[in-house]
Coordinates of C-alpha atoms in Angstrom, one line a residue:
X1 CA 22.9 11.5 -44.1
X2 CA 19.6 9.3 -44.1
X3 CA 16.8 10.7 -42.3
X4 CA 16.7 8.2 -39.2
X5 CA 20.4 9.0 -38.5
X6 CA 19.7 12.8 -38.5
X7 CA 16.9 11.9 -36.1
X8 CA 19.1 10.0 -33.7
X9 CA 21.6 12.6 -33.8
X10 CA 18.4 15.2 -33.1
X11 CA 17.6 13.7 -30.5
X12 CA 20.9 13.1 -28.6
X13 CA 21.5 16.6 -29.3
X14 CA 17.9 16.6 -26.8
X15 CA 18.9 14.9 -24.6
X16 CA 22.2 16.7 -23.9
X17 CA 20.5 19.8 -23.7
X18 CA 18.7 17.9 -21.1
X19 CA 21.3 17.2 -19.0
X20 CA 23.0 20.7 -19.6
X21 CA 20.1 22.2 -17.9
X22 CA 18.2 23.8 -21.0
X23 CA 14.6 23.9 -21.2
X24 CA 12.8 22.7 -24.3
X25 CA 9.9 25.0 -25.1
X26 CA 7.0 23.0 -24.8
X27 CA 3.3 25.1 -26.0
X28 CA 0.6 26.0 -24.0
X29 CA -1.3 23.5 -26.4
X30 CA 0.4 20.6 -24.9
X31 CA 0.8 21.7 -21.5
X32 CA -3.3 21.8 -21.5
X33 CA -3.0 18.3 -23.6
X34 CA -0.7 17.0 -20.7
X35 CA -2.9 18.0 -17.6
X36 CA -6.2 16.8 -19.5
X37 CA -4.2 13.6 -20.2
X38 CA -3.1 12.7 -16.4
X39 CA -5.9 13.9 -15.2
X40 CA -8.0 11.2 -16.6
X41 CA -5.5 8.6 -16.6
X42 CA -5.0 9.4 -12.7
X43 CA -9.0 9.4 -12.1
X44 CA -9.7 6.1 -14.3
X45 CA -6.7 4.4 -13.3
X46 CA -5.4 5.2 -9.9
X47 CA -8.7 4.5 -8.0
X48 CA -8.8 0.8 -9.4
X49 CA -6.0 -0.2 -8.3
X50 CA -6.3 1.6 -4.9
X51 CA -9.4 -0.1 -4.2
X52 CA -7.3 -3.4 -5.6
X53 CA -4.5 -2.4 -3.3
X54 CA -7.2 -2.4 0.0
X55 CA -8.7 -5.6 -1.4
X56 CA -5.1 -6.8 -0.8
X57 CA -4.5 -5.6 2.3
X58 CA -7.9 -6.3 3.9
X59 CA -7.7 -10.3 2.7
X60 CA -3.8 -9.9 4.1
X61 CA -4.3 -8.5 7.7
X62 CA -8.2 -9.8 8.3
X63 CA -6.5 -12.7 10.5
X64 CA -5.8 -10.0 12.9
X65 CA -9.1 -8.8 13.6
X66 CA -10.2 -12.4 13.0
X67 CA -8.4 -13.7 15.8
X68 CA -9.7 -11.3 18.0
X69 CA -13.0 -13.1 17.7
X70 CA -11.9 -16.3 19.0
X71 CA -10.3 -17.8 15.9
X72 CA -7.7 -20.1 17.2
X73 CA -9.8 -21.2 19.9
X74 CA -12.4 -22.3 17.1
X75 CA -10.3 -24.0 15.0
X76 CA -8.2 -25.7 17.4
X77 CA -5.0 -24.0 16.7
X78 CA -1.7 -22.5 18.9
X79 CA -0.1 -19.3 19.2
X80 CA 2.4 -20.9 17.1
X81 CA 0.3 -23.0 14.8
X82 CA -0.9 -19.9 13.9
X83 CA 2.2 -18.0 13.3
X84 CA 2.9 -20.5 11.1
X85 CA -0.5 -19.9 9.1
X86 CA 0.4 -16.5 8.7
X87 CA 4.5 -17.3 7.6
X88 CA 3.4 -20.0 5.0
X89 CA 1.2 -17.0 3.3
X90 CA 4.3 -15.1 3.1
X91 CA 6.2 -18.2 1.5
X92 CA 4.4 -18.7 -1.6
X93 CA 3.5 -15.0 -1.8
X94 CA 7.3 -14.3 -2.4
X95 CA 7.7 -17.6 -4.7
X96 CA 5.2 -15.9 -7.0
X97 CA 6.2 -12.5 -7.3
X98 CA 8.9 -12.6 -10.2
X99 CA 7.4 -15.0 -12.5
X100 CA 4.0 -13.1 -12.0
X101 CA 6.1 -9.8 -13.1
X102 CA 7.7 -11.9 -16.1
X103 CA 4.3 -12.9 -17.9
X104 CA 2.4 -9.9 -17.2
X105 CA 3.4 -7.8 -20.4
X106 CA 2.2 -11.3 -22.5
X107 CA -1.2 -11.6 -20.7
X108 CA -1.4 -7.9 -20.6
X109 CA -2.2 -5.9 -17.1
X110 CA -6.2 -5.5 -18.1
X111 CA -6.3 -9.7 -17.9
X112 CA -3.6 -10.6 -15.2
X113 CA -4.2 -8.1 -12.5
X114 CA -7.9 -8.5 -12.4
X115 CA -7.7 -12.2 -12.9
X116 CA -5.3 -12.3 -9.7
X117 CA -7.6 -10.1 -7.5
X118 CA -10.8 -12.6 -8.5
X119 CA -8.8 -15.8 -7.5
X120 CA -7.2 -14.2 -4.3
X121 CA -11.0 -13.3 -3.4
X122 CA -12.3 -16.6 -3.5
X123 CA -9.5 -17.9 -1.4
X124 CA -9.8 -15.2 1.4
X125 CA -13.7 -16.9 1.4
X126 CA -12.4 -20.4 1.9
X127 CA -10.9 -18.8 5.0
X128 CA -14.2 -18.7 6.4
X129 CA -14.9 -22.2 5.8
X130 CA -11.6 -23.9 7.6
X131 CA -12.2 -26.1 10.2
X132 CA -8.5 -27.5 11.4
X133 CA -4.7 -25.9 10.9
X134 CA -4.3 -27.7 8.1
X135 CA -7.4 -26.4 6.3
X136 CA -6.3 -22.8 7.6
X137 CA -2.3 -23.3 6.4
X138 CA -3.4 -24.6 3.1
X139 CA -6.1 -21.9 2.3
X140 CA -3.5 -19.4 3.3
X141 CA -0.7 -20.7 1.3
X142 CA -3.0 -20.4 -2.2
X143 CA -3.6 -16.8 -0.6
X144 CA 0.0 -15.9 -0.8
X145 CA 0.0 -17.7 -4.6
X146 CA -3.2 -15.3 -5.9
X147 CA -2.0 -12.1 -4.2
X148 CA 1.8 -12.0 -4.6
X149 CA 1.9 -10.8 -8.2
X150 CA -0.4 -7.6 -7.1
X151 CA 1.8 -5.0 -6.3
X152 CA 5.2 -5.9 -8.4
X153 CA 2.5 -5.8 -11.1
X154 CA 1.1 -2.5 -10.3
X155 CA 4.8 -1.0 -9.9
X156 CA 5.2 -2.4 -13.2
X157 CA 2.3 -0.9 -14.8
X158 CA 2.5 2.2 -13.6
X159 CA 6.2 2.6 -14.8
X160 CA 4.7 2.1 -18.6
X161 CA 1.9 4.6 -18.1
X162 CA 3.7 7.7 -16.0
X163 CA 7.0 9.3 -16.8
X164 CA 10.1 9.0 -14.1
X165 CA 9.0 12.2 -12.1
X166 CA 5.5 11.1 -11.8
X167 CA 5.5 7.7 -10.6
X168 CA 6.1 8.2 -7.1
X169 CA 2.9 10.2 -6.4
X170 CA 1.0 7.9 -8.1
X171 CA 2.8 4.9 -6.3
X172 CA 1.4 6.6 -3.1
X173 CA -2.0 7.8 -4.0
X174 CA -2.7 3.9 -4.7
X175 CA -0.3 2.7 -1.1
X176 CA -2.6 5.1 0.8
X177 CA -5.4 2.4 0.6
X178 CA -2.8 0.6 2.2
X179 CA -3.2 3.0 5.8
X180 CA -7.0 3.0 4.7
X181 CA -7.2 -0.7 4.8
X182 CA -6.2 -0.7 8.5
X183 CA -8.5 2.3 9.4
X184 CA -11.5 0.3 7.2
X185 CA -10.8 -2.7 7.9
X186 CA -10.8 -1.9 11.8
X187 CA -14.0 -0.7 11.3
X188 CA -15.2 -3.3 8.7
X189 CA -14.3 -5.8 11.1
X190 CA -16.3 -4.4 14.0
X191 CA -19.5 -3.9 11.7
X192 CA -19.4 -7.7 10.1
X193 CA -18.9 -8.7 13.9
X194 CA -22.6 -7.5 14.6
X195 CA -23.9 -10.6 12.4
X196 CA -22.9 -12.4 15.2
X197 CA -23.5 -16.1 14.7
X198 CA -26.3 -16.0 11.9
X199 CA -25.9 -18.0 9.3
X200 CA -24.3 -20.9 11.6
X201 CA -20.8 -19.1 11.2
X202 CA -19.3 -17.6 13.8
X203 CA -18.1 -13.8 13.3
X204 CA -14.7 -14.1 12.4
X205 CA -15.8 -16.6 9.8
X206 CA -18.2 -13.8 8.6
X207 CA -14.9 -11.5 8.2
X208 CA -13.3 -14.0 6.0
X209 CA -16.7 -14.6 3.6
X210 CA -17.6 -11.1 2.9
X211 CA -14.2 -9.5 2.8
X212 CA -13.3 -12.1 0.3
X213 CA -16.5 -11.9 -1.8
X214 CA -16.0 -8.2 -1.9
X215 CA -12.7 -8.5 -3.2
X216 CA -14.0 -11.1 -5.6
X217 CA -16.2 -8.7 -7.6
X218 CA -14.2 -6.0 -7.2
X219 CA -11.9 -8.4 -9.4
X220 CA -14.3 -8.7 -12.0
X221 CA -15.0 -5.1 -12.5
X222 CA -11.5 -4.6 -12.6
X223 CA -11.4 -6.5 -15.6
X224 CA -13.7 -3.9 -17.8
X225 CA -12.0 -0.6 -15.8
X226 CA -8.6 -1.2 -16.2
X227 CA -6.8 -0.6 -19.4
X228 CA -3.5 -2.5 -20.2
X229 CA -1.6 1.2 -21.2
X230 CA -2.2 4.5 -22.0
X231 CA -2.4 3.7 -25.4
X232 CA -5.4 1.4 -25.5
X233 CA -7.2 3.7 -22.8
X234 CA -10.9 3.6 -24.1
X235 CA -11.4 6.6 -22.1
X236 CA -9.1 8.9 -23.6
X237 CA -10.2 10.2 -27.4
X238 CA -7.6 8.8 -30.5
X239 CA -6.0 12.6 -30.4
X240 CA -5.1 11.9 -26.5
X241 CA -4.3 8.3 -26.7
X242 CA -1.6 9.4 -29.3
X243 CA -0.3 11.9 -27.0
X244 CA -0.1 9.8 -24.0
X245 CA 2.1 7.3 -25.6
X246 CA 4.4 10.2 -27.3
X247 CA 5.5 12.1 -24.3
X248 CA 6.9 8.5 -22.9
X249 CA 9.0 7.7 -25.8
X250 CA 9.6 11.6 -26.1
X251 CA 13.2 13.0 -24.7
X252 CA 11.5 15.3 -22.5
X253 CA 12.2 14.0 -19.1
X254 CA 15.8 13.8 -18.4
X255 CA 16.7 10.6 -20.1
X256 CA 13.2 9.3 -19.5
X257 CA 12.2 8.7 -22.8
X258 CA 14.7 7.9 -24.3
X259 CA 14.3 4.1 -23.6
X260 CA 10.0 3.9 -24.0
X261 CA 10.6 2.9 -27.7
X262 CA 12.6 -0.6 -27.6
X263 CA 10.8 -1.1 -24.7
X264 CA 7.6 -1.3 -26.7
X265 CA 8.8 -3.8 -28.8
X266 CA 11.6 -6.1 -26.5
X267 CA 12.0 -9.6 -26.1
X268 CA 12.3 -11.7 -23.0
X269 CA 15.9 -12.6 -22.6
X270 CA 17.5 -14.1 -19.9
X271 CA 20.2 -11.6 -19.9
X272 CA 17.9 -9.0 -18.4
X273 CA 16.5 -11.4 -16.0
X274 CA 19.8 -11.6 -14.4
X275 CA 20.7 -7.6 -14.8
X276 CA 17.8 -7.1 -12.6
X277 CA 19.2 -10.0 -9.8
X278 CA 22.8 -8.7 -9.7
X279 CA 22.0 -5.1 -9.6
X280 CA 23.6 -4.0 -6.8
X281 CA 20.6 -1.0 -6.5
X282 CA 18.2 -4.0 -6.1
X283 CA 19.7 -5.9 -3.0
X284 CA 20.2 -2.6 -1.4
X285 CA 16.7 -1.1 -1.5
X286 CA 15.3 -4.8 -1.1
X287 CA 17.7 -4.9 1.9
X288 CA 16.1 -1.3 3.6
X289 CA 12.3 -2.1 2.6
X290 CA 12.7 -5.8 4.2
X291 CA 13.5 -3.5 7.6
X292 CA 10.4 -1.3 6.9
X293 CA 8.0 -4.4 5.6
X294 CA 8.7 -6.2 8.5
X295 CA 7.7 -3.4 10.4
X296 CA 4.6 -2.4 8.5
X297 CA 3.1 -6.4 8.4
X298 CA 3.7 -6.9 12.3
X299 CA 1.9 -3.2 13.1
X300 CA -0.8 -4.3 10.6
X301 CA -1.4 -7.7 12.0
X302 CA -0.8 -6.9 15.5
X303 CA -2.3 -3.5 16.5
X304 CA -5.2 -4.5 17.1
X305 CA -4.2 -7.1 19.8
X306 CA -1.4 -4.8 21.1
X307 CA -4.1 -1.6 21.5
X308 CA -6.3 -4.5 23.3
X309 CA -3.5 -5.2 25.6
X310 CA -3.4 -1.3 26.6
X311 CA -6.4 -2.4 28.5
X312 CA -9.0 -1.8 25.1
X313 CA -11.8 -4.9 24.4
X314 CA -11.6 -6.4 21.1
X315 CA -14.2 -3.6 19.4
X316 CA -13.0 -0.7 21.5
X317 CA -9.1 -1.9 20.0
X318 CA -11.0 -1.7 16.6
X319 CA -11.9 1.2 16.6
X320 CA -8.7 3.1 18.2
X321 CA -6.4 1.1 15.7
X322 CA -8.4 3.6 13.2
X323 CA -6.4 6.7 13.8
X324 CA -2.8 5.9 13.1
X325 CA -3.2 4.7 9.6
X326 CA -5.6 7.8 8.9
X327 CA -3.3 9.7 9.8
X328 CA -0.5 8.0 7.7
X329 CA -2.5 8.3 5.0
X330 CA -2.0 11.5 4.6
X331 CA 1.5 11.9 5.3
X332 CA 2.3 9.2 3.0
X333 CA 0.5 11.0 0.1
X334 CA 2.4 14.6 1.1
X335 CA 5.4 12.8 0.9
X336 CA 5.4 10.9 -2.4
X337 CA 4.2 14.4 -3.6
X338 CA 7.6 16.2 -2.2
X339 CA 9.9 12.9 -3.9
X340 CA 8.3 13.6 -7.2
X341 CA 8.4 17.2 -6.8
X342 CA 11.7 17.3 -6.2
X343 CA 12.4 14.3 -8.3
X344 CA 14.8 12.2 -5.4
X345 CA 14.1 9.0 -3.7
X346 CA 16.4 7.7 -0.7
X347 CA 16.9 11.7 0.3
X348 CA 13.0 11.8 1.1
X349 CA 13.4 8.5 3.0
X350 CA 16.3 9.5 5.0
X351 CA 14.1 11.9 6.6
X352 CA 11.0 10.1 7.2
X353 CA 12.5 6.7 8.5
X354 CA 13.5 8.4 11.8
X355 CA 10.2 9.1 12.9
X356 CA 9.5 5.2 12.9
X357 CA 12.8 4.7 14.2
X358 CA 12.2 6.8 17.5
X359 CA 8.5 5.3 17.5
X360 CA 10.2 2.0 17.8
X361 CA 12.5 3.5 20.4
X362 CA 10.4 4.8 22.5
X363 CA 7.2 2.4 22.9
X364 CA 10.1 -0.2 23.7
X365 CA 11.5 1.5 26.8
X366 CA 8.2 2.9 28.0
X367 CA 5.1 1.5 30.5
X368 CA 3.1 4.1 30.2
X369 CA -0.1 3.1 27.9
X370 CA -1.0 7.0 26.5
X371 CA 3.1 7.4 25.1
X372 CA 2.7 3.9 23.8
X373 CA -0.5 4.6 21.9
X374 CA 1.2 8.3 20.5
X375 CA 4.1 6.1 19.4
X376 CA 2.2 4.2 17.0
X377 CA 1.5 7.7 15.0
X378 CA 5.2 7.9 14.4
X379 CA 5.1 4.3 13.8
X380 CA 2.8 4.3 11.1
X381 CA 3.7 7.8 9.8
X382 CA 7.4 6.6 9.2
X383 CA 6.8 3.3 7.6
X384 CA 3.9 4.1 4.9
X385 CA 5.4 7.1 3.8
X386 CA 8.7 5.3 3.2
X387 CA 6.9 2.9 0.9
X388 CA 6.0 5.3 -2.5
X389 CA 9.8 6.5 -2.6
X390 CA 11.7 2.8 -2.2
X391 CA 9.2 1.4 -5.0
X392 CA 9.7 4.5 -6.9
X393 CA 13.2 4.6 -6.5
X394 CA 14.4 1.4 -8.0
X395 CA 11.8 1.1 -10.9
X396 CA 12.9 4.7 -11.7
X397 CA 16.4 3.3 -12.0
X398 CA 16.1 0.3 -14.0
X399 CA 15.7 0.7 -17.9
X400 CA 14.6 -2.2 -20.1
X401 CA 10.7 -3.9 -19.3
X402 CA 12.0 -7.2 -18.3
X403 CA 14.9 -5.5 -16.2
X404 CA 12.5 -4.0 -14.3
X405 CA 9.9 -6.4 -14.4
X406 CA 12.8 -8.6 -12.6
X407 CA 13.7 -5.4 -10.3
X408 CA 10.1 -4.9 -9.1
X409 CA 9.4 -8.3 -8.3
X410 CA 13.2 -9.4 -6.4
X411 CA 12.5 -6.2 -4.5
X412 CA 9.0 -6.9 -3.4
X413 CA 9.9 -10.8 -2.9
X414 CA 13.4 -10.0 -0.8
X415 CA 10.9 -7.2 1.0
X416 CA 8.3 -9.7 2.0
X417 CA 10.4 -11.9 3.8
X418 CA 10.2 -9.3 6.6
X419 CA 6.6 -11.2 7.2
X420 CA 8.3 -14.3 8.0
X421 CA 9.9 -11.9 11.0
X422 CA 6.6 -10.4 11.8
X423 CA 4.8 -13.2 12.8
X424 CA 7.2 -14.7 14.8
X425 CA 8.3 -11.7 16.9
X426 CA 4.8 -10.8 18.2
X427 CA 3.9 -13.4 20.5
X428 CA 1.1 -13.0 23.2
X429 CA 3.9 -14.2 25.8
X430 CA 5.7 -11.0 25.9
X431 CA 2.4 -8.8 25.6
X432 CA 1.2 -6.4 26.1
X433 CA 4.7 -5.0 26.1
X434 CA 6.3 -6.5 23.2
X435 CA 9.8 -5.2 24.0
X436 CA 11.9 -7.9 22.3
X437 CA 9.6 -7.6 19.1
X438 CA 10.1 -3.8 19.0
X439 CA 13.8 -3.6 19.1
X440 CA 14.2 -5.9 16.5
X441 CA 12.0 -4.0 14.1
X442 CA 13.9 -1.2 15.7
X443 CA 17.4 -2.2 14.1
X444 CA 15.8 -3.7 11.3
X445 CA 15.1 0.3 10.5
X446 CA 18.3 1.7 12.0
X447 CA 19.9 -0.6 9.6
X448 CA 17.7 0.2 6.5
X449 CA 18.4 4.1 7.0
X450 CA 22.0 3.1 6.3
X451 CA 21.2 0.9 3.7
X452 CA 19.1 3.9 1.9
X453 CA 22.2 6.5 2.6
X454 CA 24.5 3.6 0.6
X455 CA 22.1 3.7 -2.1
X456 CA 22.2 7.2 -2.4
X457 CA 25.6 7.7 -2.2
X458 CA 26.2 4.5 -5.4
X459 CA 23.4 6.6 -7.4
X460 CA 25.6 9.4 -7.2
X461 CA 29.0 8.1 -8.4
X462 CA 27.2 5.9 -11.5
X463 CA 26.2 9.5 -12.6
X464 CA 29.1 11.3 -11.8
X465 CA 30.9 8.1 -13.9
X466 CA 28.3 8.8 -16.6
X467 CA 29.3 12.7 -17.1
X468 CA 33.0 11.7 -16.7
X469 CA 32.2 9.2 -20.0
X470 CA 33.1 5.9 -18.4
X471 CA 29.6 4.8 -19.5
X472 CA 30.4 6.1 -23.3
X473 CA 30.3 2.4 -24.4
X474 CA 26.8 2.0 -23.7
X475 CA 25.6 5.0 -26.1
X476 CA 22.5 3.6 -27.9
X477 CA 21.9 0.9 -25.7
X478 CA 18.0 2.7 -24.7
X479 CA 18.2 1.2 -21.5
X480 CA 19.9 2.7 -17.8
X481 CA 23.1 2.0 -18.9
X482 CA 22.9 5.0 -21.2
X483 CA 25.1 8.0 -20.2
X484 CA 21.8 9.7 -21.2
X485 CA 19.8 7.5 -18.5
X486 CA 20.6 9.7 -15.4
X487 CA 19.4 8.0 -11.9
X488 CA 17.2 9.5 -10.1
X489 CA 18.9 9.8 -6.0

């Protein structure tokens, strides 16, 4: 027997013992090795892309805070002229998501992400320069074109640097600058507003100019933080760098591994393009997170005016809109911790869905301004800490880089049609009640939570198919059509 068949049979004989339940003995040397290796990938790499992440959502939502400083009115614009600003940002932001995916292992994550932030910074400046809808459609269309490829990208980068059980924690520790972004940029938006009109701009031109240049130089110094993988880290020594990459391709982690290897070294093909579009896993969890995205965008960009219609003035709504998405913050991280503990997905988000599902429920059927305000705790609370497991969930699930390159970014792009719904569903005519806009994001959810339980449930009987040796066929293949691929529930 030649020595690279005695290693594959090695390390099926791994893997089954794996899946039977048996521990490998790992040594106190590399359980040391492992904690010194996360810990500095999670404190060199996680708090770029975190502050990336807020970049994004700051230059995303700042039209909401913006417009309660007399945008429309400056520009010449309609309630629905300006809905329709906010849905053409959404249009092209979808349109770019899988291709952005697709080319980001050629130009490397160190060169695209940073490169995307930059451009995407310079166009939430422009913002501040519009003077027409046309200027303000057009400047938010080449928005949605920079920023699109941001998160699919990060999901994707983080798959190639973290092992399965890991990567919803990390997922979000990053998303929590997501809930910061609303508490900051609340706050940011009421401290630029003191400039007033120096400068000959008005102040939610100011917004738009510093928030974007911000986000512009956070783009370049993203470019010399942000390694493209584990292994070219410059911060880890040649001893860990070797490591890092070895416990991905090792068979340590429940069929984990076992797929790291021709992933290093895969073509683009076509074929996995469209595994990734008719994967019935995709459509469902795209299907649930466009419930819970179109919830999350209309709270983001609307809070603000909907806590000012409870009777707050613009900097007084602010500053209240602060303490939901602090609050969420923290939830959403205590949660991703217990899916990765734990190591399941839609199970997690079965139980924290409901609490924005009766927030919905409630603040729709209720006049009383203190209930509606506790509402939006449950509101927020429910939707952010849904987010780490979904995008967990199906990148966990799809084996092969350009499966789930394609996986990521259909997911995201299906997802992110929700913010066509948001913008439309929040007019001022129905404030400060919103009733008809809250039960549709209220059966958009009701309808996700089945959605996730359907997931669930088709997780299940691909493995129970897998143990039973329908998948036998597929021996070999290194990607999640592997018996030895389990998925995660």
């Amino acid at each position: 027997m030649s020595s690279s068949e005695s290693g594959d049979v090695a390390n099926k004989a791994t893997v089954e013992e794996l899946e039977k339940g048996s521990a490998v003995q790992v040594s106190s040397a590399d359980k040391d090795l492992t904690r010194k290796v996360l810990w500095k990938l999670d404190t060199r790499i996680l708090p770029v892309l975190a502050v990336l992440f807020l970049c994004s959502f700051l230059d995303r939502t700042n039209v909401g805070n913006a417009r309660l400083y007399n945008l429309e009115a400056d520009i010449g614009i309609t309630d629905h002229q300006y809905d329709q600003g906010l849905a053409v940002f959404y249009a092209t932001y979808v349109l770019s998501e899988i291709p952005s995916n697709l080319i980001l292992k050629k130009l490397t994550p160190q060169v695209w992400l940073p490169c995307l932030t930059f451009f995407w910074g310079v166009s939430a400046m422009c913002l501040g320069f519009v003077q027409n809808f046309a200027g303000f459609a057009g400047v938010r269309a080449l928005l949605g074109l920079t920023e699109g490829g941001l998160l699919p990208g990060i999901v994707l980068y983080l798959s190639t640097v973290y092992t399965r059980g890991e990567l919803a924690l990390r997922i979000g520790v990053f998303y929590t600058a997501a809930s910061l972004s609303g508490a900051f940029g609340g706050l940011l938006a009421r401290g630029i507003a003191e400039i007033g009109t120096r400068g000959g701009l008005n102040k939610w031109r100011w917004i738009f100019v510093i928030e974007g240049l911000f986000t512009a130089l956070v783009g370049i110094a993203a470019y010399f933080l942000l390694p493209s993988g584990a292994g070219s880290a410059k911060f880890l020594t040649p001893e860990e760098r070797e490591f890092a990459v070895n416990r991905l391709h090792a068979a340590s982690d429940h069929g984990d591994g076992n797929h790291r290897e021709k992933e290093a070294s895969e073509k683009f093909t076509w074929s996995e393009v469209a595994r990734g579009i008719f994967s019935a896993q995709t459509w469902l969890t795209a299907s649930a997170y466009f419930g819970i995205l179109s919830g999350l965008y209309s709270f983001g960009l609307f809070l603000p005016t909907i806590i000012a219609g409870l009777g707050y003035t613009a900097d007084e709504a602010q500053l209240w809109s602060v303490i939901p998405y602090a609050v969420a913050a923290v939830v959403t991280v205590c949660t991703a911790f217990l899916s990765d503990r734990f190591r399941v997905r839609g199970l997690v988000m079965l139980c924290s869905l409901p609490l924005a599902i009766i927030g919905y429920g409630v603040i729709a059927n209720t006049n009383d301004n203190k209930v509606k305000y506790g509402m939006t705790f449950l509101m927020a609370t429910g939707l952010y800490s849904s987010v780490p497991p979904v995008l967990g969930w199906l990148s966990n699930n799809s084996a092969g880089h350009y499966k789930r390159a394609t996986t990521s970014a259909l997911q995201l792009a299906i997802a992110n049609c929700g913010g066509f719904v948001a913008v439309f569903i929040y007019p001022k005519s129905q404030g400060p009640a919103y009733h008809q806009g809250h039960t549709i994001i209220l059966g958009l959810l009701c309808a996700g939570w089945f959605l996730i339980l359907l997931n669930s449930l088709y997780c299940w009987k691909i493995n129970h198919d897998k143990s039973n040796g329908k998948y036998d066929k597929y021996r070999g293949f290194g990607d999640d059509r592997d018996p030895s691929f389990k998925l995660i529930l």
